[in-house]
Every structure is written in C-alpha cells, then in structure tokens.
C-alpha cells in the first residue's frame, strides 16, 4: 500500500470516529435536560369581575424571580403505556408535571418515554406559582425532547387548560396578564434587587383567596401602572387574607417596620415580599423572620432573556 493511501485511510477513519462521537454526544445531550423552574411574584393584581366557571377576571403584573426548582428530564425506552413515565417521590399523579406530560403523551404518542425528577425549593400553594412554573417548564422540555414541534401559541393553549398562571411561565420575565390570567403580554423587563420573600409555613389555595376577596366597585378599582416604582404595587387579594390569616398581616407590618420600602402579598399568598433600598436592613429583617422559624429567601427579578436562555429552541 502506498504511503498516500495509508494517510487517506487513516484520515477517513479519524473523521468517521469524530463524526460518530459527535452524533452520539448530540444524542446523549438530547436525551437529558436539566431545567430551572422559576417562581414569580405579582407586583399588581386587581379583580375586574366574575367570569364563568367560578373564575375572576383580573389584571396582574408579574415578574420572575431568582428562586427556582430544578427538574431533570431523561428520555427512556418505553415499555408499556402505563410505564412511560417514571417519577420521583415529589411527583404524584395529581402533580401538574404529571398532568401536562400525560396530556402530551396521549395527544402526540411520542416514540420515547420520560423519566422526570423534581427538586422542590419553591414553597407549595404559596402564591409564588411553583406548580404552574413546573408545568410550563415541562411543556417546554417535552416539546423539545419528544420533538413535537408545537408553537408557543399551541403550548399556550395547552397550558391554559391546566391553570391560569401556566401560560405566563412559558414566557417569564416581566409581563402583564389579563382575563383569568392566561392572556399574556410580555413587557420590557423590570430590574428589582433586594427583595425579601417571607412565608409563615402555611398554605392558601388560589380558590380560597379569590372566594374571600371582595370585588371592587368601579370607583374603588385600581388601574395598573406599568412601573417598577413601588408606590404602584397593589394586590386586591391581600386585604381579606390579612383579616383571615393574622400571620400574613403581621409579616406585612413587620416588613415595613424593619425598613422595607413596600411590602405586599404575592398572588394568592401567603408569601409576602418586601423591597428594600438598604441591604443591611434587609439582612437584619431576614434574620428576624428566620428567628421566628419562617421560610425566607432573598431574590432579585429575572429578565425574560435570562429566563428563556436555558430552554432549547
Ligand atoms: C393568584 C394568581 O397566582 C395570580 O397570578 C393566579 O390568579 C392563580 O392562578 P392559578 O393558581 O393558576 O389558578 P387556577 O389553577 O387556574 O385556578 C384555581 C382556582 O382559583 C380561582 N381563580 C383562579 C384564577 C382566576 N383568575 N380567578 C379565580 O377565581 C378559581 O376558583 C379556580 O378554580
Ligand atoms: N409541581 C407542583 N409543585 C407544587 N404544587 C403543585 C405541583 N403540582 C400540583 N401542585 C398543587 O397545586 C396547588 C398550587 O400549588 P402552587 O405551588 O402552584 O401554588 P401557588 O404558588 O399558590 O400558585 P399560584 O400562584 O399559581 O396560585 C397545590 O395545591 C399543589 O398541591
């Protein structure tokens, strides 16, 4: 064999090996995703009236914050229909992650099963949208892994079947939501730092918070200002929760006493947040609530770019 044939043969073998490694690693990358699933806070929430099916028409201003669950998705060879999804202890069939995955599986019959692991950090039924965020993240992950080719509009329609807050989490960042909260208008991102979240380790369901809230008259109604000036922050659900859950009232009062520029309940509560100008006061305030045994977390807002950067196209 001539020297040039040997050189050509060796080059071809090396190129083949490199391509094989690249294809395999691409497949491997494609088989598994690890996504953060961010929480939200509501900076403004007003009730406009009643909608059919016991829902309320609302206007709300939402921001993603730097508190997140982690969800790991791994493609599996499916064995039979009942075994297509493998879940860790945190996920039962009542979990929104399971519900949206089951829906996609039945609608689109993908070639693969899925194993999902959830690391939960966002308090549950806390007004931070943790379950809704997990559901939206799962829609985005499975659309990619199962190669479903669904558009953002398709995903939004599916998301709104499972919860009013879920469509927002397909976008993230700062957004305005209307109707029952599922109609999303992405906005230029706010940039708020020094936010202290406080949760007194109790749960309040969205349905209860809406049920006990009073609907404002035309005169009482607040209008949303798209502004990160804290003087415009407002939550209609807060007043009655403060009365029915004195712990929430106490937290909001203490946040102000301890130096927050504003303190508000997020969504349906009970998590409250204070926005601080003075970091030192914020840390002292956090220590105060920790001492009481409450859950606390210091966060900042997350831009839509930062939020969406992690998701595969
Ligand atoms: C409070 C917020 O978190 C603010 O972002 C949301 O409005 C709540 O959204 P969510 O938890 O996704 O709510 P869903 O799961 O859709 O609805 C749960 C229950 O909350 C009540 N609900 C919810 C949304 C809405 N606009 N009006 C309502 O009255 C209804 O009783 C409903 O049966
Ligand atoms: N993956 C999940 N994580 C947390 N809660 C979930 C999940 N799936 C279903 N749930 C159920 O959904 C309900 C609402 O939970 P979630 O933590 O989303 O409430 P929330 O923070 O008040 O949400 P929102 O602000 O959207 O009202 C709880 O009763 C919880 O048991």
Short mmCIF file of C-alpha atoms and ligand atoms in Angstrom, two decimals:
data_model
loop_
_atom_site.label_atom_id
_atom_site.label_comp_id
_atom_site.label_asym_id
_atom_site.label_seq_id
_atom_site.Cartn_x
_atom_site.Cartn_y
_atom_site.Cartn_z
CA UNK A 1 0.00 0.00 0.00
CA UNK A 2 1.36 3.38 -0.91
CA UNK A 3 2.03 5.96 1.80
CA UNK A 4 -0.67 8.34 0.44
CA UNK A 5 -3.35 5.58 0.56
CA UNK A 6 -2.44 4.85 4.18
CA UNK A 7 -2.64 8.56 5.04
CA UNK A 8 -6.06 8.88 3.31
CA UNK A 9 -7.38 5.75 5.02
CA UNK A 10 -6.20 6.95 8.44
CA UNK A 11 -7.75 10.40 7.85
CA UNK A 12 -11.07 8.80 6.84
CA UNK A 13 -11.07 6.57 9.93
CA UNK A 14 -10.30 9.53 12.23
CA UNK A 15 -13.04 11.67 10.64
CA UNK A 16 -15.53 8.78 10.95
CA UNK A 17 -14.65 8.35 14.63
CA UNK A 18 -15.03 12.11 15.28
CA UNK A 19 -18.42 12.21 13.50
CA UNK A 20 -19.61 9.13 15.44
CA UNK A 21 -18.57 10.73 18.75
CA UNK A 22 -20.28 14.00 17.79
CA UNK A 23 -23.54 12.27 16.75
CA UNK A 24 -23.54 10.14 19.90
CA UNK A 25 -22.84 13.04 22.20
CA UNK A 26 -25.56 15.01 20.43
CA UNK A 27 -27.98 12.13 21.04
CA UNK A 28 -26.80 11.91 24.62
CA UNK A 29 -27.32 15.66 25.08
CA UNK A 30 -30.72 15.37 23.52
CA UNK A 31 -31.69 12.50 25.84
CA UNK A 32 -31.46 14.57 29.01
CA UNK A 33 -32.36 18.11 30.05
CA UNK A 34 -31.92 19.85 33.36
CA UNK A 35 -34.09 22.96 33.58
CA UNK A 36 -34.61 25.55 36.33
CA UNK A 37 -38.28 26.28 37.03
CA UNK A 38 -38.50 29.84 38.36
CA UNK A 39 -41.00 31.35 40.81
CA UNK A 40 -42.95 34.60 40.20
CA UNK A 41 -44.22 37.47 42.28
CA UNK A 42 -47.24 39.65 41.44
CA UNK A 43 -46.47 43.37 41.73
CA UNK A 44 -50.06 44.30 40.91
CA UNK A 45 -53.32 42.36 40.93
CA UNK A 46 -56.80 43.78 40.52
CA UNK A 47 -60.10 41.92 40.17
CA UNK A 48 -62.37 43.32 37.46
CA UNK A 49 -65.33 40.99 37.93
CA UNK A 50 -66.65 37.46 37.66
CA UNK A 51 -66.08 35.05 34.78
CA UNK A 52 -67.98 31.80 34.09
CA UNK A 53 -66.91 28.62 35.98
CA UNK A 54 -66.16 30.43 39.23
CA UNK A 55 -63.17 32.32 37.81
CA UNK A 56 -62.42 36.02 38.20
CA UNK A 57 -61.40 38.48 35.52
CA UNK A 58 -58.12 40.02 36.59
CA UNK A 59 -55.29 42.34 35.61
CA UNK A 60 -51.94 41.38 37.02
CA UNK A 61 -48.30 42.38 36.63
CA UNK A 62 -45.85 39.51 37.11
CA UNK A 63 -42.07 39.22 37.44
CA UNK A 64 -39.90 36.09 37.51
CA UNK A 65 -37.57 35.91 40.50
CA UNK A 66 -34.32 34.11 41.22
CA UNK A 67 -35.86 31.28 43.26
CA UNK A 68 -36.23 28.05 41.32
CA UNK A 69 -36.99 24.35 41.43
CA UNK A 70 -34.82 22.06 39.32
CA UNK A 71 -36.38 19.49 37.01
CA UNK A 72 -34.43 16.74 35.27
CA UNK A 73 -35.93 15.05 32.20
CA UNK A 74 -34.44 11.85 30.73
CA UNK A 75 -35.78 10.04 27.69
CA UNK A 76 -36.42 6.33 28.27
CA UNK A 77 -37.34 3.42 26.01
CA UNK A 78 -40.99 2.98 26.82
CA UNK A 79 -42.11 -0.49 27.78
CA UNK A 80 -45.85 -0.30 28.02
CA UNK A 81 -48.32 2.52 28.20
CA UNK A 82 -48.56 2.53 31.98
CA UNK A 83 -44.81 2.68 32.44
CA UNK A 84 -43.98 5.53 30.14
CA UNK A 85 -43.32 7.99 32.94
CA UNK A 86 -41.05 7.43 35.91
CA UNK A 87 -41.35 9.88 38.74
CA UNK A 88 -39.51 10.63 41.94
CA UNK A 89 -41.26 10.95 45.31
CA UNK A 90 -42.14 14.58 44.76
CA UNK A 91 -44.36 13.81 41.79
CA UNK A 92 -47.69 12.01 42.07
CA UNK A 93 -50.44 11.68 39.50
CA UNK A 94 -52.01 14.83 40.99
CA UNK A 95 -48.91 16.82 40.20
CA UNK A 96 -49.22 19.32 37.37
CA UNK A 97 -45.96 17.97 35.92
CA UNK A 98 -47.59 14.56 35.55
CA UNK A 99 -50.83 16.01 34.21
CA UNK A 100 -49.26 18.01 31.38
CA UNK A 101 -46.84 15.18 30.48
CA UNK A 102 -49.70 12.67 30.40
CA UNK A 103 -51.71 15.02 28.18
CA UNK A 104 -48.85 15.46 25.68
CA UNK A 105 -48.14 11.74 25.68
CA UNK A 106 -51.73 10.80 24.91
CA UNK A 107 -52.20 13.53 22.32
CA UNK A 108 -48.94 13.12 20.40
CA UNK A 109 -47.84 9.48 21.04
CA UNK A 110 -44.08 10.16 21.18
CA UNK A 111 -41.57 7.37 20.45
CA UNK A 112 -39.93 7.66 23.86
CA UNK A 113 -40.97 7.52 27.49
CA UNK A 114 -39.71 10.02 30.03
CA UNK A 115 -38.21 9.96 33.50
CA UNK A 116 -38.75 13.15 35.50
CA UNK A 117 -37.06 14.17 38.73
CA UNK A 118 -38.08 17.26 40.64
CA UNK A 119 -36.02 19.08 43.24
CA UNK A 120 -38.51 21.31 45.04
CA UNK A 121 -37.42 24.61 46.60
CA UNK A 122 -40.41 26.87 45.93
CA UNK A 123 -42.95 26.64 48.78
CA UNK A 124 -46.21 24.97 47.71
CA UNK A 125 -49.58 26.79 47.50
CA UNK A 126 -47.65 29.92 48.42
CA UNK A 127 -48.58 32.49 45.77
CA UNK A 128 -45.24 32.00 44.01
CA UNK A 129 -46.64 29.90 41.16
CA UNK A 130 -44.35 26.93 41.77
CA UNK A 131 -46.72 24.28 40.43
CA UNK A 132 -47.61 26.39 37.40
CA UNK A 133 -43.95 27.05 36.68
CA UNK A 134 -43.16 23.31 36.87
CA UNK A 135 -45.98 22.61 34.42
CA UNK A 136 -44.83 25.22 31.88
CA UNK A 137 -41.21 24.07 32.14
CA UNK A 138 -42.37 20.51 31.47
CA UNK A 139 -44.31 21.60 28.37
CA UNK A 140 -41.18 23.30 27.00
CA UNK A 141 -38.91 20.35 27.87
CA UNK A 142 -41.15 17.67 26.39
CA UNK A 143 -41.87 19.71 23.26
CA UNK A 144 -38.10 19.60 22.66
CA UNK A 145 -37.26 16.06 23.80
CA UNK A 146 -40.29 14.44 22.14
CA UNK A 147 -39.78 16.60 19.01
CA UNK A 148 -43.43 17.67 18.98
CA UNK A 149 -42.83 20.90 17.04
CA UNK A 150 -45.53 22.79 18.96
CA UNK A 151 -45.52 26.58 18.58
CA UNK A 152 -45.70 28.99 21.52
CA UNK A 153 -49.40 29.53 20.67
CA UNK A 154 -50.04 25.75 20.75
CA UNK A 155 -48.23 25.49 24.08
CA UNK A 156 -50.16 28.46 25.49
CA UNK A 157 -53.49 26.82 24.58
CA UNK A 158 -52.43 23.57 26.29
CA UNK A 159 -51.05 25.45 29.31
CA UNK A 160 -54.31 27.31 29.91
CA UNK A 161 -56.23 24.02 30.17
CA UNK A 162 -54.25 23.17 33.30
CA UNK A 163 -54.07 26.52 35.12
CA UNK A 164 -54.45 30.26 34.69
CA UNK A 165 -50.86 31.01 35.74
CA UNK A 166 -49.18 28.41 33.50
CA UNK A 167 -49.11 30.39 30.19
CA UNK A 168 -47.13 33.19 31.90
CA UNK A 169 -44.35 30.72 32.73
CA UNK A 170 -43.88 29.88 29.04
CA UNK A 171 -42.56 33.45 28.68
CA UNK A 172 -41.18 34.52 32.07
CA UNK A 173 -39.66 37.94 32.82
CA UNK A 174 -41.96 40.93 33.34
CA UNK A 175 -45.44 40.50 31.86
CA UNK A 176 -48.99 41.78 32.10
CA UNK A 177 -51.73 39.15 32.29
CA UNK A 178 -55.46 39.59 31.73
CA UNK A 179 -58.77 37.69 31.54
CA UNK A 180 -58.31 34.89 34.12
CA UNK A 181 -54.53 35.45 33.93
CA UNK A 182 -53.86 33.28 30.88
CA UNK A 183 -53.66 36.10 28.28
CA UNK A 184 -50.05 37.27 28.38
CA UNK A 185 -48.46 40.47 27.19
CA UNK A 186 -44.66 40.38 27.66
CA UNK A 187 -43.27 43.76 28.80
CA UNK A 188 -39.87 45.39 28.96
CA UNK A 189 -38.22 43.79 31.98
CA UNK A 190 -38.12 45.44 35.39
CA UNK A 191 -34.91 45.26 37.32
CA UNK A 192 -35.58 44.97 41.05
CA UNK A 193 -32.99 43.76 43.53
CA UNK A 194 -33.13 43.40 47.33
CA UNK A 195 -36.42 41.53 47.53
CA UNK A 196 -37.06 39.51 50.69
CA UNK A 197 -39.63 36.70 50.45
CA UNK A 198 -41.24 35.53 53.71
CA UNK A 199 -43.59 32.58 54.12
CA UNK A 200 -45.03 31.59 57.52
CA UNK A 201 -45.19 27.90 56.55
CA UNK A 202 -48.90 27.84 55.84
CA UNK A 203 -50.74 27.18 52.57
CA UNK A 204 -53.53 29.18 50.95
CA UNK A 205 -55.21 27.89 47.80
CA UNK A 206 -55.94 30.26 44.91
CA UNK A 207 -59.57 29.27 45.03
CA UNK A 208 -59.89 30.33 48.69
CA UNK A 209 -58.09 33.65 48.18
CA UNK A 210 -60.43 34.55 45.29
CA UNK A 211 -63.51 33.31 47.12
CA UNK A 212 -62.95 35.52 50.18
CA UNK A 213 -61.86 38.61 48.23
CA UNK A 214 -64.32 41.42 47.67
CA UNK A 215 -64.76 42.70 44.15
CA UNK A 216 -64.16 46.46 43.94
CA UNK A 217 -66.78 48.85 42.65
CA UNK A 218 -65.99 50.94 39.59
CA UNK A 219 -64.84 53.76 41.92
CA UNK A 220 -62.65 51.54 44.08
CA UNK A 221 -60.97 49.87 41.14
CA UNK A 222 -57.19 50.35 40.83
CA UNK A 223 -55.56 50.79 37.45
CA UNK A 224 -52.27 49.10 36.73
CA UNK A 225 -49.26 51.33 36.11
CA UNK A 226 -46.50 49.58 34.20
CA UNK A 227 -43.87 50.91 36.54
CA UNK A 228 -41.36 49.44 38.92
CA UNK A 229 -41.96 52.31 41.31
CA UNK A 230 -43.11 50.50 44.46
CA UNK A 231 -45.81 53.09 45.15
CA UNK A 232 -47.92 51.48 42.39
CA UNK A 233 -47.69 47.94 43.78
CA UNK A 234 -51.05 46.54 44.87
CA UNK A 235 -52.81 43.21 45.41
CA UNK A 236 -56.62 43.08 45.72
CA UNK A 237 -56.43 39.56 47.25
CA UNK A 238 -54.38 40.85 50.17
CA UNK A 239 -56.97 42.71 52.28
CA UNK A 240 -59.17 39.74 53.17
CA UNK A 241 -56.22 37.34 53.59
CA UNK A 242 -54.75 39.82 56.13
CA UNK A 243 -58.00 39.56 58.08
CA UNK A 244 -58.42 35.77 57.86
CA UNK A 245 -54.70 35.00 58.35
CA UNK A 246 -53.29 37.39 61.01
CA UNK A 247 -49.79 35.95 60.44
CA UNK A 248 -49.80 37.47 56.95
CA UNK A 249 -50.88 40.81 58.39
CA UNK A 250 -48.09 40.63 60.97
CA UNK A 251 -45.43 39.82 58.35
CA UNK A 252 -46.50 42.72 56.14
CA UNK A 253 -46.46 45.15 59.09
CA UNK A 254 -43.07 43.85 60.28
CA UNK A 255 -41.52 44.17 56.81
CA UNK A 256 -42.41 47.87 56.77
CA UNK A 257 -41.34 48.40 60.39
CA UNK A 258 -37.99 46.79 59.63
CA UNK A 259 -37.22 49.06 56.70
CA UNK A 260 -38.86 47.76 53.50
CA UNK A 261 -39.93 50.48 51.05
CA UNK A 262 -43.02 48.42 50.35
CA UNK A 263 -44.47 45.09 51.43
CA UNK A 264 -47.04 43.09 49.50
CA UNK A 265 -48.56 39.64 49.45
CA UNK A 266 -47.71 37.74 46.23
CA UNK A 267 -50.68 36.31 44.27
CA UNK A 268 -52.99 34.30 46.47
CA UNK A 269 -50.47 34.33 49.34
CA UNK A 270 -49.40 33.62 51.98
CA UNK A 271 -45.87 34.51 50.80
CA UNK A 272 -45.15 38.22 51.30
CA UNK A 273 -42.30 40.21 49.86
CA UNK A 274 -40.54 43.37 50.94
CA UNK A 275 -38.46 45.53 48.60
CA UNK A 276 -35.51 47.19 50.33
CA UNK A 277 -33.20 50.05 49.43
CA UNK A 278 -30.84 49.24 52.28
CA UNK A 279 -29.19 45.79 52.05
CA UNK A 280 -28.14 45.90 55.71
CA UNK A 281 -31.74 46.40 56.86
CA UNK A 282 -32.85 43.59 54.54
CA UNK A 283 -30.39 41.12 56.07
CA UNK A 284 -31.44 42.15 59.60
CA UNK A 285 -35.05 41.71 58.61
CA UNK A 286 -34.35 38.26 57.16
CA UNK A 287 -32.63 37.23 60.40
CA UNK A 288 -35.69 38.43 62.35
CA UNK A 289 -38.07 36.22 60.34
CA UNK A 290 -35.69 33.25 60.37
CA UNK A 291 -35.59 33.51 64.16
CA UNK A 292 -39.38 33.12 64.13
CA UNK A 293 -39.00 29.91 62.13
CA UNK A 294 -40.42 31.32 58.91
CA UNK A 295 -39.19 30.38 55.43
CA UNK A 296 -37.25 33.27 53.85
CA UNK A 297 -35.36 33.88 50.62
CA UNK A 298 -33.52 36.89 49.20
CA UNK A 299 -34.19 37.26 45.49
CA UNK A 300 -33.97 39.62 42.53
CA UNK A 301 -36.07 39.78 39.39
CA UNK A 302 -35.04 37.73 36.35
CA UNK A 303 -35.22 39.14 32.81
CA UNK A 304 -37.07 37.25 30.08
CA UNK A 305 -33.77 36.73 28.26
CA UNK A 306 -32.22 35.17 31.35
CA UNK A 307 -35.38 33.12 31.90
CA UNK A 308 -35.53 31.80 28.34
CA UNK A 309 -31.78 31.34 27.79
CA UNK A 310 -31.78 27.89 29.32
CA UNK A 311 -34.56 26.48 27.16
CA UNK A 312 -33.57 24.58 23.99
CA UNK A 313 -35.02 26.03 20.77
C1 LIG B 1 -53.36 34.36 42.18
C2 LIG B 1 -52.58 34.06 40.93
O1 LIG B 1 -51.47 33.23 41.23
C3 LIG B 1 -52.03 35.38 40.37
O2 LIG B 1 -51.00 35.19 39.43
C4 LIG B 1 -53.45 33.36 39.88
O3 LIG B 1 -54.57 34.16 39.55
C5 LIG B 1 -53.89 31.98 40.31
O4 LIG B 1 -53.75 31.15 39.22
P1 LIG B 1 -53.78 29.55 39.38
O5 LIG B 1 -53.31 29.15 40.72
O6 LIG B 1 -53.09 29.01 38.17
O7 LIG B 1 -55.33 29.29 39.32
P2 LIG B 1 -56.11 28.09 38.61
O8 LIG B 1 -55.41 26.81 38.91
O9 LIG B 1 -56.40 28.43 37.19
O10 LIG B 1 -57.49 28.16 39.41
C6 LIG B 1 -57.62 27.69 40.73
C7 LIG B 1 -58.85 28.34 41.33
O11 LIG B 1 -58.57 29.72 41.63
C8 LIG B 1 -59.68 30.53 41.35
N1 LIG B 1 -59.33 31.52 40.31
C9 LIG B 1 -58.17 31.43 39.61
C10 LIG B 1 -57.84 32.38 38.66
C11 LIG B 1 -58.73 33.43 38.42
N2 LIG B 1 -58.47 34.37 37.52
N3 LIG B 1 -59.89 33.52 39.12
C12 LIG B 1 -60.21 32.59 40.07
O12 LIG B 1 -61.24 32.68 40.71
C13 LIG B 1 -60.80 29.60 40.86
O13 LIG B 1 -61.57 29.27 41.98
C14 LIG B 1 -60.05 28.37 40.39
O14 LIG B 1 -60.81 27.20 40.49
N1 LIG B 2 -45.34 20.53 40.69
C1 LIG B 2 -46.07 21.09 41.67
N2 LIG B 2 -45.48 21.88 42.59
C2 LIG B 2 -46.23 22.47 43.56
N3 LIG B 2 -47.55 22.28 43.70
C3 LIG B 2 -48.19 21.50 42.83
C4 LIG B 2 -47.48 20.87 41.78
N4 LIG B 2 -48.37 20.16 41.06
C5 LIG B 2 -49.55 20.33 41.64
N5 LIG B 2 -49.48 21.12 42.70
C6 LIG B 2 -50.62 21.51 43.52
O1 LIG B 2 -51.05 22.78 43.02
C7 LIG B 2 -51.55 23.62 44.06
C8 LIG B 2 -50.96 25.02 43.89
O2 LIG B 2 -49.59 24.93 44.05
P1 LIG B 2 -48.62 26.13 43.69
O3 LIG B 2 -47.39 25.95 44.48
O4 LIG B 2 -48.51 26.30 42.23
O5 LIG B 2 -49.49 27.31 44.30
P2 LIG B 2 -49.30 28.83 44.21
O6 LIG B 2 -47.86 29.17 44.45
O7 LIG B 2 -50.29 29.47 45.09
O8 LIG B 2 -49.61 29.07 42.70
P3 LIG B 2 -50.32 30.27 42.06
O9 LIG B 2 -49.51 31.48 42.43
O10 LIG B 2 -50.22 29.83 40.61
O11 LIG B 2 -51.69 30.26 42.62
C9 LIG B 2 -51.17 22.95 45.37
O12 LIG B 2 -52.35 22.51 45.96
C10 LIG B 2 -50.29 21.79 45.00
O13 LIG B 2 -50.59 20.63 45.76
#
